[in-house]
PDB file of N, CA, C and O in Angstrom:
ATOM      1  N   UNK Z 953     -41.920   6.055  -3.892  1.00  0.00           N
ATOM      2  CA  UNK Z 953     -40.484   5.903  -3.849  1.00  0.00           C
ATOM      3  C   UNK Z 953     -40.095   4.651  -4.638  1.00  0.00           C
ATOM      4  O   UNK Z 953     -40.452   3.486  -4.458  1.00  0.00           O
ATOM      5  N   UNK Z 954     -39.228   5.204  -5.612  1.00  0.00           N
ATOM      6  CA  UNK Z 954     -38.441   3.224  -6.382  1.00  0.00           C
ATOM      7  C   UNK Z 954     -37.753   3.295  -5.455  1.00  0.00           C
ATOM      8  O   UNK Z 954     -37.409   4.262  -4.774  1.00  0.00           O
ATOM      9  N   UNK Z 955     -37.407   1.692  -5.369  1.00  0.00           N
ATOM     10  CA  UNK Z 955     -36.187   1.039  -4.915  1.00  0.00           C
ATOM     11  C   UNK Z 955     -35.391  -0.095  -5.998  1.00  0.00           C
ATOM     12  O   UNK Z 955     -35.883  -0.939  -6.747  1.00  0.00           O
ATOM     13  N   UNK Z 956     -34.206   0.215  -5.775  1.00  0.00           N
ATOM     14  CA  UNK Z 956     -33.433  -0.925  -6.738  1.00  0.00           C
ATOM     15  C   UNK Z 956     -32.564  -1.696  -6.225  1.00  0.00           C
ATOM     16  O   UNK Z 956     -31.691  -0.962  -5.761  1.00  0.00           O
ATOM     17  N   UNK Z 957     -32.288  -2.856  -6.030  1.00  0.00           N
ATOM     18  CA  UNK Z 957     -31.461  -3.508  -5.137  1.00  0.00           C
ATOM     19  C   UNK Z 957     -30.584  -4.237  -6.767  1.00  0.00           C
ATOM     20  O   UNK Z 957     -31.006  -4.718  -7.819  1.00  0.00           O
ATOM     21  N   UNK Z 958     -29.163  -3.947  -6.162  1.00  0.00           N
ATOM     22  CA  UNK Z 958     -28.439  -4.239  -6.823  1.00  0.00           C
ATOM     23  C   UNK Z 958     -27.102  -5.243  -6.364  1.00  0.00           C
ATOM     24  O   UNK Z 958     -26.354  -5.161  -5.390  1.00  0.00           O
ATOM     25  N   UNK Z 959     -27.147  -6.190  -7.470  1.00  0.00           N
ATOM     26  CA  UNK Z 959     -25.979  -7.109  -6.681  1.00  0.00           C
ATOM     27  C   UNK Z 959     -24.869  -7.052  -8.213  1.00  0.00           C
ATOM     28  O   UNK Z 959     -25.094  -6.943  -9.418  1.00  0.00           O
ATOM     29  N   UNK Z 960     -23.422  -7.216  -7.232  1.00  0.00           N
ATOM     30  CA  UNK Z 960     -22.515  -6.938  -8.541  1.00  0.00           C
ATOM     31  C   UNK Z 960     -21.511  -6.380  -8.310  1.00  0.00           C
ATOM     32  O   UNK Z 960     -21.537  -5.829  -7.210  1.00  0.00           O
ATOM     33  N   UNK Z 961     -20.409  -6.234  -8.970  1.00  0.00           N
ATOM     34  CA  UNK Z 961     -19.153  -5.523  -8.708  1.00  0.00           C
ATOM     35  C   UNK Z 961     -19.362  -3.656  -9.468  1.00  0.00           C
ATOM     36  O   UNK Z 961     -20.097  -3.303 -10.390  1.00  0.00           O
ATOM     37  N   UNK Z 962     -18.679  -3.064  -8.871  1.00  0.00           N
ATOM     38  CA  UNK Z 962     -18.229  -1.993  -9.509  1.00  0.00           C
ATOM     39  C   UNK Z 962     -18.792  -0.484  -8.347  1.00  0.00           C
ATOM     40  O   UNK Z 962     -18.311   0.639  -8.201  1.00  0.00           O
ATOM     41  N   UNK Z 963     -19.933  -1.141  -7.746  1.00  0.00           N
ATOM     42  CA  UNK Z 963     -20.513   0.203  -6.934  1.00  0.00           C
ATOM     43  C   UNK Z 963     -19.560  -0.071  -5.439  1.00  0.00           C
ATOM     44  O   UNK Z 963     -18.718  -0.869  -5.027  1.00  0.00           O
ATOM     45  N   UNK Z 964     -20.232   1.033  -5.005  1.00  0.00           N
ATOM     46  CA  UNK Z 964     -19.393   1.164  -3.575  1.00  0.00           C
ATOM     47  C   UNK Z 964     -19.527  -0.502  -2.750  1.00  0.00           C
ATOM     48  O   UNK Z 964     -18.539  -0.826  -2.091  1.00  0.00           O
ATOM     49  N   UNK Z 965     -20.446  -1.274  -2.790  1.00  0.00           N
ATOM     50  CA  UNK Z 965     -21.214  -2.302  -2.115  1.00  0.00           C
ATOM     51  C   UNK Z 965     -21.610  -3.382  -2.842  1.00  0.00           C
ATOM     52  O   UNK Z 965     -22.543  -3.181  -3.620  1.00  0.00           O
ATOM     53  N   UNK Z 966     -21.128  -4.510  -2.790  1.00  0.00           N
ATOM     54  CA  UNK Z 966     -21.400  -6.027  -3.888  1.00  0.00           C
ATOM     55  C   UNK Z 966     -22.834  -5.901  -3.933  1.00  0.00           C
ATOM     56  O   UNK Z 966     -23.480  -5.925  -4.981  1.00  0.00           O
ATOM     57  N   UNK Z 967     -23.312  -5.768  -2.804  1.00  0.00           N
ATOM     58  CA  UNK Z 967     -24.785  -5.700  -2.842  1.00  0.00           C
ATOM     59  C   UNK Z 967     -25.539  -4.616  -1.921  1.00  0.00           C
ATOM     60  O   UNK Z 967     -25.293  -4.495  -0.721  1.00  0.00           O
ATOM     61  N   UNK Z 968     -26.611  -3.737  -2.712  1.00  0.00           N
ATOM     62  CA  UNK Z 968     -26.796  -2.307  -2.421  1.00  0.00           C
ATOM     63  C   UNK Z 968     -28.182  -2.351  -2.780  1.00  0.00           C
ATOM     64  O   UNK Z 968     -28.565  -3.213  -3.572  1.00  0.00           O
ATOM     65  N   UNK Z 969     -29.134  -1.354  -2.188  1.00  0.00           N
ATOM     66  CA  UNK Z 969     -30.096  -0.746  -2.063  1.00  0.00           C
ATOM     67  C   UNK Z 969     -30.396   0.690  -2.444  1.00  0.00           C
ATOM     68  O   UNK Z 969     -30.515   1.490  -1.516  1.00  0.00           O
ATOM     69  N   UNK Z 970     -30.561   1.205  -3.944  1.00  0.00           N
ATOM     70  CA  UNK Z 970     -30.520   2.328  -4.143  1.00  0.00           C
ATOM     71  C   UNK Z 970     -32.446   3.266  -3.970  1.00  0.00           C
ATOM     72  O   UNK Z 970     -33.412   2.921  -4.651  1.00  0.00           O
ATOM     73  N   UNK Z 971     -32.466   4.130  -3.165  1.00  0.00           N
ATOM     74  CA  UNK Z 971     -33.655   4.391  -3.271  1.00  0.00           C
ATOM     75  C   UNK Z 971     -33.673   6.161  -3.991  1.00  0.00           C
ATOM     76  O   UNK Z 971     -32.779   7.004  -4.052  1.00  0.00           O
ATOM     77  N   UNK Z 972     -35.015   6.179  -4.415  1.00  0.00           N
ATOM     78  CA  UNK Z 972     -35.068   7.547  -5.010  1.00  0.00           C
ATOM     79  C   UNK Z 972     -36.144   7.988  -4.902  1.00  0.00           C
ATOM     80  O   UNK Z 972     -37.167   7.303  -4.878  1.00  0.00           O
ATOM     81  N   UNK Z 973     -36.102   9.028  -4.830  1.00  0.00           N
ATOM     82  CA  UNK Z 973     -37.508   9.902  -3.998  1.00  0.00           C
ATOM     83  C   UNK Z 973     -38.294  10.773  -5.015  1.00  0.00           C
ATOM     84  O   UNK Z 973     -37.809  11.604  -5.783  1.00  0.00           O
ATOM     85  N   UNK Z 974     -39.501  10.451  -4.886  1.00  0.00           N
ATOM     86  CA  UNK Z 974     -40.135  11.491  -5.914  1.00  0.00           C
ATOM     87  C   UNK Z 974     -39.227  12.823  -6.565  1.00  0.00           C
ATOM     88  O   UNK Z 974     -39.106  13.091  -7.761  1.00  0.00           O
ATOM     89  N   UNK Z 975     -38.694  13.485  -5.515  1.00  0.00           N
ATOM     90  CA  UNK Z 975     -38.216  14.549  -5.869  1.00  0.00           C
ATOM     91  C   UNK Z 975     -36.737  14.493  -6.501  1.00  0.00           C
ATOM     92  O   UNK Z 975     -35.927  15.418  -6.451  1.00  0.00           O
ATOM     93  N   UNK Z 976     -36.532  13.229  -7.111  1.00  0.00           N
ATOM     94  CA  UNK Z 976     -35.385  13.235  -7.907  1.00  0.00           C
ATOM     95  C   UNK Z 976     -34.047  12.627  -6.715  1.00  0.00           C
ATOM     96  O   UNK Z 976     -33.051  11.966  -7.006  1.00  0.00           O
ATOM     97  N   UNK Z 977     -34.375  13.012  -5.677  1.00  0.00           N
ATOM     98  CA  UNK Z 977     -32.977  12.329  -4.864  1.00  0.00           C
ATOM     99  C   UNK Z 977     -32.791  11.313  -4.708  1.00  0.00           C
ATOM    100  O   UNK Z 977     -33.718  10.503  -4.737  1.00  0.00           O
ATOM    101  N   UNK Z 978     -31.102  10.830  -4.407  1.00  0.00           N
ATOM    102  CA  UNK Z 978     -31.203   9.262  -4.352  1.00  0.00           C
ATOM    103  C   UNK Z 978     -30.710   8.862  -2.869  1.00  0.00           C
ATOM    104  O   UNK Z 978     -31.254   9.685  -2.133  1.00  0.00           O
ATOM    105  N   UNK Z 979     -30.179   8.259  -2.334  1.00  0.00           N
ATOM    106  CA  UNK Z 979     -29.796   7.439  -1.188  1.00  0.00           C
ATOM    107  C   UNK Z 979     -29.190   6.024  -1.631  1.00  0.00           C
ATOM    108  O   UNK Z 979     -30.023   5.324  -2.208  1.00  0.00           O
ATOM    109  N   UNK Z 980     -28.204   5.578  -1.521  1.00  0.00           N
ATOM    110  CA  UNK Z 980     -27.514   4.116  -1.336  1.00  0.00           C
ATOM    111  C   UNK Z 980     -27.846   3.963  -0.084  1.00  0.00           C
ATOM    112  O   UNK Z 980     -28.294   4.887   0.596  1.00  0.00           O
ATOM    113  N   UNK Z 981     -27.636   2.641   0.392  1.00  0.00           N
ATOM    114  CA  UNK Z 981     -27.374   1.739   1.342  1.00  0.00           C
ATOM    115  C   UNK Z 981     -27.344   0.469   1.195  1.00  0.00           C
ATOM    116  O   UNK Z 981     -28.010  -0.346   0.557  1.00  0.00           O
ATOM    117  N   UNK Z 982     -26.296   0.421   2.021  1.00  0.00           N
ATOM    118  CA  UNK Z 982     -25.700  -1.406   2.510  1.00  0.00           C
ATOM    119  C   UNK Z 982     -26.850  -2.226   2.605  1.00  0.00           C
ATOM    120  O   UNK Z 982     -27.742  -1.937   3.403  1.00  0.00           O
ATOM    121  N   UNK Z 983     -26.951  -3.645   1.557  1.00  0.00           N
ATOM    122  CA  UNK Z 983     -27.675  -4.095   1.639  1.00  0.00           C
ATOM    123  C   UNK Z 983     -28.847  -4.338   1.367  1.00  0.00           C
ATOM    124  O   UNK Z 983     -29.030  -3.303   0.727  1.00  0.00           O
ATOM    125  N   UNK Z 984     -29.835  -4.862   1.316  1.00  0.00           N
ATOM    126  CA  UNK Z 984     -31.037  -5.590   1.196  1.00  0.00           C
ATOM    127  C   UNK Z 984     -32.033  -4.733   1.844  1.00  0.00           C
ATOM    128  O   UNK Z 984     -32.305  -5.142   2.973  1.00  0.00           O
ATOM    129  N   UNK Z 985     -32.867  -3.336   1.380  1.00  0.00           N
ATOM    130  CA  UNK Z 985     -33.848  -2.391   2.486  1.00  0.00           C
ATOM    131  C   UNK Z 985     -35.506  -3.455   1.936  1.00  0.00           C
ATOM    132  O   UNK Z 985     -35.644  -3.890   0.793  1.00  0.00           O
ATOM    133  N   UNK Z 986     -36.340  -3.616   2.844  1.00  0.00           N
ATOM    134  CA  UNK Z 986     -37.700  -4.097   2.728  1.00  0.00           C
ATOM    135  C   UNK Z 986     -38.178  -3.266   4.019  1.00  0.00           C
ATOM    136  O   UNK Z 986     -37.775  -2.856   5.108  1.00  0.00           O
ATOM    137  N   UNK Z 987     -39.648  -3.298   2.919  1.00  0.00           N
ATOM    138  CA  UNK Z 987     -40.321  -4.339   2.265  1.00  0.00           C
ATOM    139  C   UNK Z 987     -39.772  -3.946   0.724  1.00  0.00           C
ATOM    140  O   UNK Z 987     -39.082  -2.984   0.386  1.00  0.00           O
ATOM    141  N   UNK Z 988     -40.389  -5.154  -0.174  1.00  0.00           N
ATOM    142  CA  UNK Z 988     -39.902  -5.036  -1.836  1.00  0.00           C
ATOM    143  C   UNK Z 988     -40.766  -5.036  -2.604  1.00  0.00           C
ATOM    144  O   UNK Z 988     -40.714  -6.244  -2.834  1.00  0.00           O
ATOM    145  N   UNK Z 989     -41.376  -4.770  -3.084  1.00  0.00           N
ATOM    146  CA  UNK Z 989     -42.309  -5.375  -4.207  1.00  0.00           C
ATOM    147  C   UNK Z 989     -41.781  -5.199  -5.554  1.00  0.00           C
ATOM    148  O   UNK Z 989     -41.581  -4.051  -5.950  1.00  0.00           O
ATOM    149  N   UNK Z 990     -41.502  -6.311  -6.390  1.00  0.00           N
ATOM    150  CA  UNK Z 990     -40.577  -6.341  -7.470  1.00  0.00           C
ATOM    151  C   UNK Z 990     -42.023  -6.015  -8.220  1.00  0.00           C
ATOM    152  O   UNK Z 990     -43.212  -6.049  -7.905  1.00  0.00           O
ATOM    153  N   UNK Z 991     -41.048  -5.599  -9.673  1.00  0.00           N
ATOM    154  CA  UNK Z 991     -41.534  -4.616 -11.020  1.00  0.00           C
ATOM    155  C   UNK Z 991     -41.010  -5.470 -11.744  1.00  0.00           C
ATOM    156  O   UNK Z 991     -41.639  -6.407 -12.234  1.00  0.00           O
ATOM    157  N   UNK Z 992     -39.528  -5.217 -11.943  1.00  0.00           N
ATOM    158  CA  UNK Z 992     -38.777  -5.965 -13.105  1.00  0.00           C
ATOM    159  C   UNK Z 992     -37.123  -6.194 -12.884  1.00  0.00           C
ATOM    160  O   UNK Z 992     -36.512  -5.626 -11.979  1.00  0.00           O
ATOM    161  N   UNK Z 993     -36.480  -7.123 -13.858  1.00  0.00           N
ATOM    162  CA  UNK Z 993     -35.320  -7.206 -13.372  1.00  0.00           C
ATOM    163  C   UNK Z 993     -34.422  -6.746 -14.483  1.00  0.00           C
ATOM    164  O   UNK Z 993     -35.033  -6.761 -15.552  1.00  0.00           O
ATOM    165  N   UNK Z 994     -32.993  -6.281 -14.611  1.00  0.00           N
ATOM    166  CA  UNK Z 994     -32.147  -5.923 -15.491  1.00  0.00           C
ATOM    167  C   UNK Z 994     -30.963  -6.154 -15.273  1.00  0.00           C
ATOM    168  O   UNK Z 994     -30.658  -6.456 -14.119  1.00  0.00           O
ATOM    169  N   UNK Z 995     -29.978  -6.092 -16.244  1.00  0.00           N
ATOM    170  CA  UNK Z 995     -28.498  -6.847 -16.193  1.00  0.00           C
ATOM    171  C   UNK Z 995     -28.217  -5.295 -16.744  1.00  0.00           C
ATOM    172  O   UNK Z 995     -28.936  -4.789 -17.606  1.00  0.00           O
ATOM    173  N   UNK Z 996     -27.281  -4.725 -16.246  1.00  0.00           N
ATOM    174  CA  UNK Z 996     -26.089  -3.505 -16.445  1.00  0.00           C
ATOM    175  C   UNK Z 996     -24.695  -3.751 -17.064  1.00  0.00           C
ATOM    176  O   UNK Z 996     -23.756  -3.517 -16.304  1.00  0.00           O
ATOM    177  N   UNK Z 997     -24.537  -3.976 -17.711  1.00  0.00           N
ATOM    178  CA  UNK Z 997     -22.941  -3.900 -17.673  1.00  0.00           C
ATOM    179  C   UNK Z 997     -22.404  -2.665 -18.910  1.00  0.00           C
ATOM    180  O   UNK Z 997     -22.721  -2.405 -20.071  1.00  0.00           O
ATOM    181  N   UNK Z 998     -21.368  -2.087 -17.842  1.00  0.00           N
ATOM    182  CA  UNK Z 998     -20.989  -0.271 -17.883  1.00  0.00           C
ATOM    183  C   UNK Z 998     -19.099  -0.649 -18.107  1.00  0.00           C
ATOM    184  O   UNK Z 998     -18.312  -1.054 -17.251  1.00  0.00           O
ATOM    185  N   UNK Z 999     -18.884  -0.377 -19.343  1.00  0.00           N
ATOM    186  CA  UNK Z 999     -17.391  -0.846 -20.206  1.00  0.00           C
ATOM    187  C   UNK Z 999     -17.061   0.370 -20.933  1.00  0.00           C
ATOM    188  O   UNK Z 999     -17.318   0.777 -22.066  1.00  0.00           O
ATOM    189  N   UNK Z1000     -16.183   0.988 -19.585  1.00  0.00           N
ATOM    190  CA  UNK Z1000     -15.570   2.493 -20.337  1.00  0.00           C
ATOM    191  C   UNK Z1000     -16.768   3.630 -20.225  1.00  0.00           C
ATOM    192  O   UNK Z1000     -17.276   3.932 -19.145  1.00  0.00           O
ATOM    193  N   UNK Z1001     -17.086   4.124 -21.288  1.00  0.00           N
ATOM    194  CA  UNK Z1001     -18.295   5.184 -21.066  1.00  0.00           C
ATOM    195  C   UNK Z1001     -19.596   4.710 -21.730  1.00  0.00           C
ATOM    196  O   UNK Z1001     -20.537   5.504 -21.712  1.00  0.00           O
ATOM    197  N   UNK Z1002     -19.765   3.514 -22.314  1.00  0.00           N
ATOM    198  CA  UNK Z1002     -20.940   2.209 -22.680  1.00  0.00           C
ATOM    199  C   UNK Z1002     -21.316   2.063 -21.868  1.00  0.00           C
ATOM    200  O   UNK Z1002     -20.567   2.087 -20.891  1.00  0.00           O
ATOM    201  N   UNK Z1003     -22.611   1.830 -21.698  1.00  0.00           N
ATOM    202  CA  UNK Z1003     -23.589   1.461 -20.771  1.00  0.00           C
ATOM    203  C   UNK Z1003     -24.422   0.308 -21.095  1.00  0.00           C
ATOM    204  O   UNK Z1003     -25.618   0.569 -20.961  1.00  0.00           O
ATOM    205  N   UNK Z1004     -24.150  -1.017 -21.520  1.00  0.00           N
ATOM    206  CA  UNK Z1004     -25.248  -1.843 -22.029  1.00  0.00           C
ATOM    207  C   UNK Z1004     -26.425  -2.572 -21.270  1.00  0.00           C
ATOM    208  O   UNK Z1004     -26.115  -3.662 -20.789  1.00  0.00           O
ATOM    209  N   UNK Z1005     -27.547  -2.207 -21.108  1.00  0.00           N
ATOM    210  CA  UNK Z1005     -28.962  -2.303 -20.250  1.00  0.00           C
ATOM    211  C   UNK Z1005     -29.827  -3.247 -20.717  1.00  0.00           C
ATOM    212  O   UNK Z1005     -30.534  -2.825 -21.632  1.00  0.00           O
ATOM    213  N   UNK Z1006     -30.013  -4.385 -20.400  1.00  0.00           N
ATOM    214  CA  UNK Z1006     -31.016  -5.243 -20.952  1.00  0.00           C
ATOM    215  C   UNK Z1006     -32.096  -4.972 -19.488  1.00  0.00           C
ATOM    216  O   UNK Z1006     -31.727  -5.039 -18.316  1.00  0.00           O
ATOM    217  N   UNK Z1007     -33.202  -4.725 -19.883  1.00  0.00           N
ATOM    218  CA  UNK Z1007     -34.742  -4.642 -18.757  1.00  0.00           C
ATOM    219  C   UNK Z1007     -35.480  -5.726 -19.165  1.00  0.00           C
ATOM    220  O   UNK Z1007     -35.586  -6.089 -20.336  1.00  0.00           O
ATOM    221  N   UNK Z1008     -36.067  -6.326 -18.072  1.00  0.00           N
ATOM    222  CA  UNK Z1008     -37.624  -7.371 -18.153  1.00  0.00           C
ATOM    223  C   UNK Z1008     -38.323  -6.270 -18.777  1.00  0.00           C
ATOM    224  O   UNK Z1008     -38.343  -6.641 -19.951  1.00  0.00           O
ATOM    225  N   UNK Z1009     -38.920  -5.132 -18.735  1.00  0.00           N
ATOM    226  CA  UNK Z1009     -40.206  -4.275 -19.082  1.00  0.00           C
ATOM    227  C   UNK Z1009     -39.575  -3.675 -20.624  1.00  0.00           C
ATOM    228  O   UNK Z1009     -40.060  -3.921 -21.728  1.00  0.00           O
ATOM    229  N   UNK Z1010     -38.430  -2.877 -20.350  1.00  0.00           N
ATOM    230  CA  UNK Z1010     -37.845  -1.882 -21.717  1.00  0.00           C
ATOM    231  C   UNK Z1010     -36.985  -2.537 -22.256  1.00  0.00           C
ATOM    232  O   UNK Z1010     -36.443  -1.760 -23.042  1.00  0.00           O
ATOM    233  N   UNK Z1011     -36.222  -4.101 -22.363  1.00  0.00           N
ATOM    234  CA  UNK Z1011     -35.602  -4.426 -23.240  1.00  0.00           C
ATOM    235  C   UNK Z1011     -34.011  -3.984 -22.995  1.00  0.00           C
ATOM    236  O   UNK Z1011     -33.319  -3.829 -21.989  1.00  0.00           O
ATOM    237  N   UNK Z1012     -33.781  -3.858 -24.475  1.00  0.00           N
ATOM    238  CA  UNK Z1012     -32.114  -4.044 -24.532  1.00  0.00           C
ATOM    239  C   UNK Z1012     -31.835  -2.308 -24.835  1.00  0.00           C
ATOM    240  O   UNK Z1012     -32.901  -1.833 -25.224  1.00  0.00           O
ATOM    241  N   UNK Z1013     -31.023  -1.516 -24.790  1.00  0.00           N
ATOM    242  CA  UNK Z1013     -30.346  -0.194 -24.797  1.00  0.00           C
ATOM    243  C   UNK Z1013     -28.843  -0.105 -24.577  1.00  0.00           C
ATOM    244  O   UNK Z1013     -28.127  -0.958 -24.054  1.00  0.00           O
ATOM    245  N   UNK Z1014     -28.523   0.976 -25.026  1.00  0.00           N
ATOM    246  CA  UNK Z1014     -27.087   1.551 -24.856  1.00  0.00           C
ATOM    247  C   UNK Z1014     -26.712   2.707 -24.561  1.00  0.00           C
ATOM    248  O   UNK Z1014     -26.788   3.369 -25.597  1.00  0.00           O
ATOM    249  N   UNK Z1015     -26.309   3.394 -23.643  1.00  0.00           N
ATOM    250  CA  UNK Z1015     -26.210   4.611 -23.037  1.00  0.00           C
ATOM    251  C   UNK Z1015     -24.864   4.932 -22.739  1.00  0.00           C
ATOM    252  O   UNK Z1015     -24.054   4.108 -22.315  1.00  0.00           O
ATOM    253  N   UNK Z1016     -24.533   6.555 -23.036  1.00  0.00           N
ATOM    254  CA  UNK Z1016     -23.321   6.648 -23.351  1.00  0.00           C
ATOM    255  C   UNK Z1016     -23.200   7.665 -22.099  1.00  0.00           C
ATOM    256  O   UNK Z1016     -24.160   8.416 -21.927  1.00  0.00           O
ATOM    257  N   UNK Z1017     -22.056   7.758 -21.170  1.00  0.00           N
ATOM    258  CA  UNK Z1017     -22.127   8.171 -20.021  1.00  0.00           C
ATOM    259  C   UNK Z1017     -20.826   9.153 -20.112  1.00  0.00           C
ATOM    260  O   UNK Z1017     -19.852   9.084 -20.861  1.00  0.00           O
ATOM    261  N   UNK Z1018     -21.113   9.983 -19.203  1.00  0.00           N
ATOM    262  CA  UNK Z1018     -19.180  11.193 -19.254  1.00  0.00           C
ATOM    263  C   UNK Z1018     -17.860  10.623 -18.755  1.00  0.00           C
ATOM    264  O   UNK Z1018     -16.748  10.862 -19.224  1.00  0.00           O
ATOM    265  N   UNK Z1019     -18.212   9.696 -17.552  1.00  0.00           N
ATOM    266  CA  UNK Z1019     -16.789   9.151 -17.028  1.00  0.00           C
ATOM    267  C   UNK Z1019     -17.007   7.281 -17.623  1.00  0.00           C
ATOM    268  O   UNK Z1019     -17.937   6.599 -18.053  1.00  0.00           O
ATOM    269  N   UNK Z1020     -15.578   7.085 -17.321  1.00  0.00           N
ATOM    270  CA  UNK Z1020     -15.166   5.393 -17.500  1.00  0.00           C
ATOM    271  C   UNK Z1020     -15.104   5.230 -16.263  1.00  0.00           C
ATOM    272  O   UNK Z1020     -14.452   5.808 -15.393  1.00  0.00           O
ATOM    273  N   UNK Z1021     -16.055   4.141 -16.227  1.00  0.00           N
ATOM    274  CA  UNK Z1021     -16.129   3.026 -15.479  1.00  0.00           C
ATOM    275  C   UNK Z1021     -16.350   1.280 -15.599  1.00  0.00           C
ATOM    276  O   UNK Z1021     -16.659   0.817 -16.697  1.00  0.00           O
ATOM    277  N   UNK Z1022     -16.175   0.380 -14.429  1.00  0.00           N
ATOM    278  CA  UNK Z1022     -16.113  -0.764 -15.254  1.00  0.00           C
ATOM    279  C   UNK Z1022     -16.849  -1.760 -14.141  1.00  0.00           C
ATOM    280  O   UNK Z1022     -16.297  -2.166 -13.118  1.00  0.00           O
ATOM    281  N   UNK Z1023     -18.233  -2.075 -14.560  1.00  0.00           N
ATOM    282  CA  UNK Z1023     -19.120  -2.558 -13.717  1.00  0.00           C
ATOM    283  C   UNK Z1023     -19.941  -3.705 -14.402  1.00  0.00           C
ATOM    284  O   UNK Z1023     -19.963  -3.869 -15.622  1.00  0.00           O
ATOM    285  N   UNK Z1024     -20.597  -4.462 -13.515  1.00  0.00           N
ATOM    286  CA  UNK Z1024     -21.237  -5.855 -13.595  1.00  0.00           C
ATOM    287  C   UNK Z1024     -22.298  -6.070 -12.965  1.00  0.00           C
ATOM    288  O   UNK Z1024     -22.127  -6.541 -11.841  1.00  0.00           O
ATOM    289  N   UNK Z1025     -23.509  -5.867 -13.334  1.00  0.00           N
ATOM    290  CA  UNK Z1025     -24.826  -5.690 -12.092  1.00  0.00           C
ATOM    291  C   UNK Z1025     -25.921  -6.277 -12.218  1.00  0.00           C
ATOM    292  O   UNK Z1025     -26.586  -5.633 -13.029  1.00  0.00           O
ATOM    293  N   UNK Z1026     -26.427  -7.078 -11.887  1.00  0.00           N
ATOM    294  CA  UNK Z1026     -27.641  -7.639 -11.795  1.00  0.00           C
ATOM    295  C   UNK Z1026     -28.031  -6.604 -10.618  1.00  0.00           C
ATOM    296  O   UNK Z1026     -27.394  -6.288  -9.613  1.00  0.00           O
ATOM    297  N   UNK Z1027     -29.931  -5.971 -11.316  1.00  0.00           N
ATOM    298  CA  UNK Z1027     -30.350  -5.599 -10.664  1.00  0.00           C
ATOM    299  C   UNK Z1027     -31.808  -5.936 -10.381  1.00  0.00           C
ATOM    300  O   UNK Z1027     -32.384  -6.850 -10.971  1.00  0.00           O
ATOM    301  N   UNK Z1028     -32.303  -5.280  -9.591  1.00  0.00           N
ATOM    302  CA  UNK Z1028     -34.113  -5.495  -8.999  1.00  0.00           C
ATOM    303  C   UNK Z1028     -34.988  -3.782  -9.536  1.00  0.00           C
ATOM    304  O   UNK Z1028     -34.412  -2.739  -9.227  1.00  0.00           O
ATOM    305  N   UNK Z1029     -35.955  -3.736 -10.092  1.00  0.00           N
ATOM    306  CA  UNK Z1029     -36.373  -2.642  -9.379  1.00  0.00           C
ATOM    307  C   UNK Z1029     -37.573  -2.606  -9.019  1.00  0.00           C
ATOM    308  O   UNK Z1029     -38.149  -3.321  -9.839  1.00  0.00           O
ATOM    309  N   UNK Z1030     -38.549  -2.097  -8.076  1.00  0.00           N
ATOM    310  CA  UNK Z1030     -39.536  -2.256  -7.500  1.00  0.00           C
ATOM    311  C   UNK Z1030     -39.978  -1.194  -6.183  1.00  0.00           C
ATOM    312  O   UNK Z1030     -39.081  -0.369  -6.004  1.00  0.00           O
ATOM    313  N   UNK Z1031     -40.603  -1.103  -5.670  1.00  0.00           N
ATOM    314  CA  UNK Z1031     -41.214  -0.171  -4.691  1.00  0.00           C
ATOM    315  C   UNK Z1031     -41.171   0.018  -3.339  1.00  0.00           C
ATOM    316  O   UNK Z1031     -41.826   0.921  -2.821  1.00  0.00           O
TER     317      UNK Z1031
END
């Protein structure tokens, strides 16, 4: 199972716990879920249907998404 803990404006929760399950599903929740074991860290920021992604592991990207939205995220991801 990843887990991504995310802090930041724009999601339902300043600070959130997104998990995802082998089988493709996801789950939010409120908050901080452990145990953690960090991987890597990334900065999000999502301006209109831009997606600009800098990763510790994959670097810098740009991803173009169907709806506008307008978000700010420092995130975690890890296990």
């Amino acid at each position: 199972m990843k887990k991504y803990i995310e802090i930041g404006f724009g999601n339902r929760w300043f600070i959130r716990t997104e998990l995802e399950n082998d089988d493709g599903t996801e789950t939010e929740i409120k908050g901080i879920v452990r145990p953690f074991h960090f991987r890597s860290v990334y900065l999000r920021i999502w301006v209109g249907k831009r997606v600009f992604i800098w990763d510790s592991k994959d670097g810098m990207k740009i991803v173009l998404k169907n709806r506008r939205a307008l978000k700010f995220i420092i995130g975690f991801y890890g296990t």
